[in-house]
Amino acid sequence: MVPSLAYVIAGSEATGGAGFQVDLKTFQQLGVYGVGTLTCVVSFDPENGWAHRFVPIAPEVIADQIEAATSAHDLDVVKIGMLGTPATIDVVATALAAQPWRHVVVDPVLICKGQEPGAALDTDTALREKILPFATVVTPNNFEAATLAGLPGPLTTTDDLIAAAQAIRAQGPRHVVVKGGMDLPGPDAVDVLVDDDGVTVFSDPKIGDARVSGAGCTFAAAITAELAKGAAVPAAVRVAKDVVNAGIAARVSAHTPFTTVWQGAYSVN
Ligand code: PXL
């Protein structure tokens, strides 16, 4: 059987626990042929508390990768992960404008775990102004949702999540999925989807009590893969939550301060 194709434009996270590596693993696990363009390389520094070392890919090299990927394949579903600089955002915005897309899933990576909040305000602003307008689906976490909605965070109730999603939806994206995550108190991991059909709440018991690296990347990549296969957005979100649940239950320990999601724990029925 010919596989569906999904495209990802994102950064490498060198431990394998987040970013591009997770995107391609998730695509593969869901039976989708992955095509990727690298925007930057993040290498955590084990000698310095696993702090971020960040190197952007030159804009012309990003443009070359996009040219190769989009010339080789008829791509119509793309996930946008970490971009990292205003120059990268310009190249990616140009690529998004260059052809029609059935779905653009934007995971608005404002900061990674361990990074200083507000370290990259110009990048956040460029993401909001130049990438968000192309998004058909946007998947902010609790912090990103509060930031994009202009609300004080953290969001601590399901109603807060819904209010943030509605405020973000008013900025353009048709489908907004806000992830409550560990910052939402209580026993459940709650995500809300707000779109034309109203509000859909997805709630499953939390697994463990610590953040797991790569959960957000896995979630957005799984939505992207399911959309590539033709699923509707609510069904894609449901599968993505199942993939993350299974991957967190089977999380992988490393010498890093956090565990990471194991995408291989989920199996397509
Ligand atoms: O988890 C967000 C994320 C996405 N992409 C890359 C990252 C991170 C966090 O570390 O490094 C490349």
JSON list of N, CA and C in Angstrom, two decimals, residues 7 12-13 48 69 115 117 124-125 159 168 175 199 205 211 231 262:
[
{"chain": "A", "resi": 7, "resn": "TYR", "atom": "N", "xyz": [4.90, 16.09, 6.17]},
{"chain": "A", "resi": 7, "resn": "TYR", "atom": "CA", "xyz": [6.11, 16.92, 6.11]},
{"chain": "A", "resi": 7, "resn": "TYR", "atom": "C", "xyz": [6.28, 17.62, 7.45]},
{"chain": "A", "resi": 12, "resn": "SER", "atom": "N", "xyz": [16.37, 19.92, 15.29]},
{"chain": "A", "resi": 12, "resn": "SER", "atom": "CA", "xyz": [16.91, 18.70, 15.88]},
{"chain": "A", "resi": 12, "resn": "SER", "atom": "C", "xyz": [17.14, 18.91, 17.37]},
{"chain": "A", "resi": 13, "resn": "GLU", "atom": "N", "xyz": [16.80, 17.92, 18.17]},
{"chain": "A", "resi": 13, "resn": "GLU", "atom": "CA", "xyz": [17.18, 17.93, 19.60]},
{"chain": "A", "resi": 13, "resn": "GLU", "atom": "C", "xyz": [18.04, 16.70, 19.78]},
{"chain": "A", "resi": 48, "resn": "ASN", "atom": "N", "xyz": [26.91, 21.52, 31.67]},
{"chain": "A", "resi": 48, "resn": "ASN", "atom": "CA", "xyz": [26.36, 22.77, 32.17]},
{"chain": "A", "resi": 48, "resn": "ASN", "atom": "C", "xyz": [24.86, 22.62, 32.41]},
{"chain": "A", "resi": 69, "resn": "ALA", "atom": "N", "xyz": [12.46, 19.00, -0.82]},
{"chain": "A", "resi": 69, "resn": "ALA", "atom": "CA", "xyz": [11.33, 18.22, -0.29]},
{"chain": "A", "resi": 69, "resn": "ALA", "atom": "C", "xyz": [10.06, 18.44, -1.11]},
{"chain": "A", "resi": 115, "resn": "GLN", "atom": "N", "xyz": [14.78, 26.49, 29.08]},
{"chain": "A", "resi": 115, "resn": "GLN", "atom": "CA", "xyz": [15.18, 27.78, 28.52]},
{"chain": "A", "resi": 115, "resn": "GLN", "atom": "C", "xyz": [14.54, 28.90, 29.31]},
{"chain": "A", "resi": 117, "resn": "PRO", "atom": "N", "xyz": [12.26, 31.96, 30.03]},
{"chain": "A", "resi": 117, "resn": "PRO", "atom": "CA", "xyz": [11.12, 32.61, 29.39]},
{"chain": "A", "resi": 117, "resn": "PRO", "atom": "C", "xyz": [11.51, 33.99, 28.88]},
{"chain": "A", "resi": 124, "resn": "ASP", "atom": "N", "xyz": [9.25, 35.13, 19.08]},
{"chain": "A", "resi": 124, "resn": "ASP", "atom": "CA", "xyz": [7.85, 34.88, 19.43]},
{"chain": "A", "resi": 124, "resn": "ASP", "atom": "C", "xyz": [6.92, 35.79, 18.62]},
{"chain": "A", "resi": 125, "resn": "THR", "atom": "N", "xyz": [7.31, 37.05, 18.51]},
{"chain": "A", "resi": 125, "resn": "THR", "atom": "CA", "xyz": [6.48, 38.01, 17.78]},
{"chain": "A", "resi": 125, "resn": "THR", "atom": "C", "xyz": [6.41, 37.64, 16.30]},
{"chain": "A", "resi": 159, "resn": "ASP", "atom": "N", "xyz": [-12.08, 25.77, 32.02]},
{"chain": "A", "resi": 159, "resn": "ASP", "atom": "CA", "xyz": [-12.63, 27.02, 31.46]},
{"chain": "A", "resi": 159, "resn": "ASP", "atom": "C", "xyz": [-11.52, 27.96, 31.03]},
{"chain": "A", "resi": 168, "resn": "ILE", "atom": "N", "xyz": [-7.17, 32.60, 21.01]},
{"chain": "A", "resi": 168, "resn": "ILE", "atom": "CA", "xyz": [-6.19, 32.30, 19.95]},
{"chain": "A", "resi": 168, "resn": "ILE", "atom": "C", "xyz": [-6.92, 32.08, 18.63]},
{"chain": "A", "resi": 175, "resn": "HIS", "atom": "N", "xyz": [-8.64, 25.58, 14.02]},
{"chain": "A", "resi": 175, "resn": "HIS", "atom": "CA", "xyz": [-8.71, 24.59, 15.09]},
{"chain": "A", "resi": 175, "resn": "HIS", "atom": "C", "xyz": [-7.61, 24.90, 16.10]},
{"chain": "A", "resi": 199, "resn": "VAL", "atom": "N", "xyz": [-16.68, 23.40, 21.35]},
{"chain": "A", "resi": 199, "resn": "VAL", "atom": "CA", "xyz": [-15.61, 22.98, 22.28]},
{"chain": "A", "resi": 199, "resn": "VAL", "atom": "C", "xyz": [-15.66, 21.47, 22.48]},
{"chain": "A", "resi": 205, "resn": "PRO", "atom": "N", "xyz": [-6.71, 10.34, 32.73]},
{"chain": "A", "resi": 205, "resn": "PRO", "atom": "CA", "xyz": [-5.91, 10.44, 33.95]},
{"chain": "A", "resi": 205, "resn": "PRO", "atom": "C", "xyz": [-4.44, 10.76, 33.63]},
{"chain": "A", "resi": 211, "resn": "ARG", "atom": "N", "xyz": [6.82, 16.17, 34.23]},
{"chain": "A", "resi": 211, "resn": "ARG", "atom": "CA", "xyz": [6.79, 16.45, 32.80]},
{"chain": "A", "resi": 211, "resn": "ARG", "atom": "C", "xyz": [7.66, 15.44, 32.08]},
{"chain": "A", "resi": 231, "resn": "ALA", "atom": "N", "xyz": [-7.81, 11.81, 8.41]},
{"chain": "A", "resi": 231, "resn": "ALA", "atom": "CA", "xyz": [-8.69, 11.93, 9.57]},
{"chain": "A", "resi": 231, "resn": "ALA", "atom": "C", "xyz": [-9.20, 13.36, 9.71]},
{"chain": "A", "resi": 262, "resn": "TRP", "atom": "N", "xyz": [8.22, 7.40, 24.58]},
{"chain": "A", "resi": 262, "resn": "TRP", "atom": "CA", "xyz": [8.59, 6.30, 23.66]},
{"chain": "A", "resi": 262, "resn": "TRP", "atom": "C", "xyz": [7.44, 6.12, 22.64]}
]
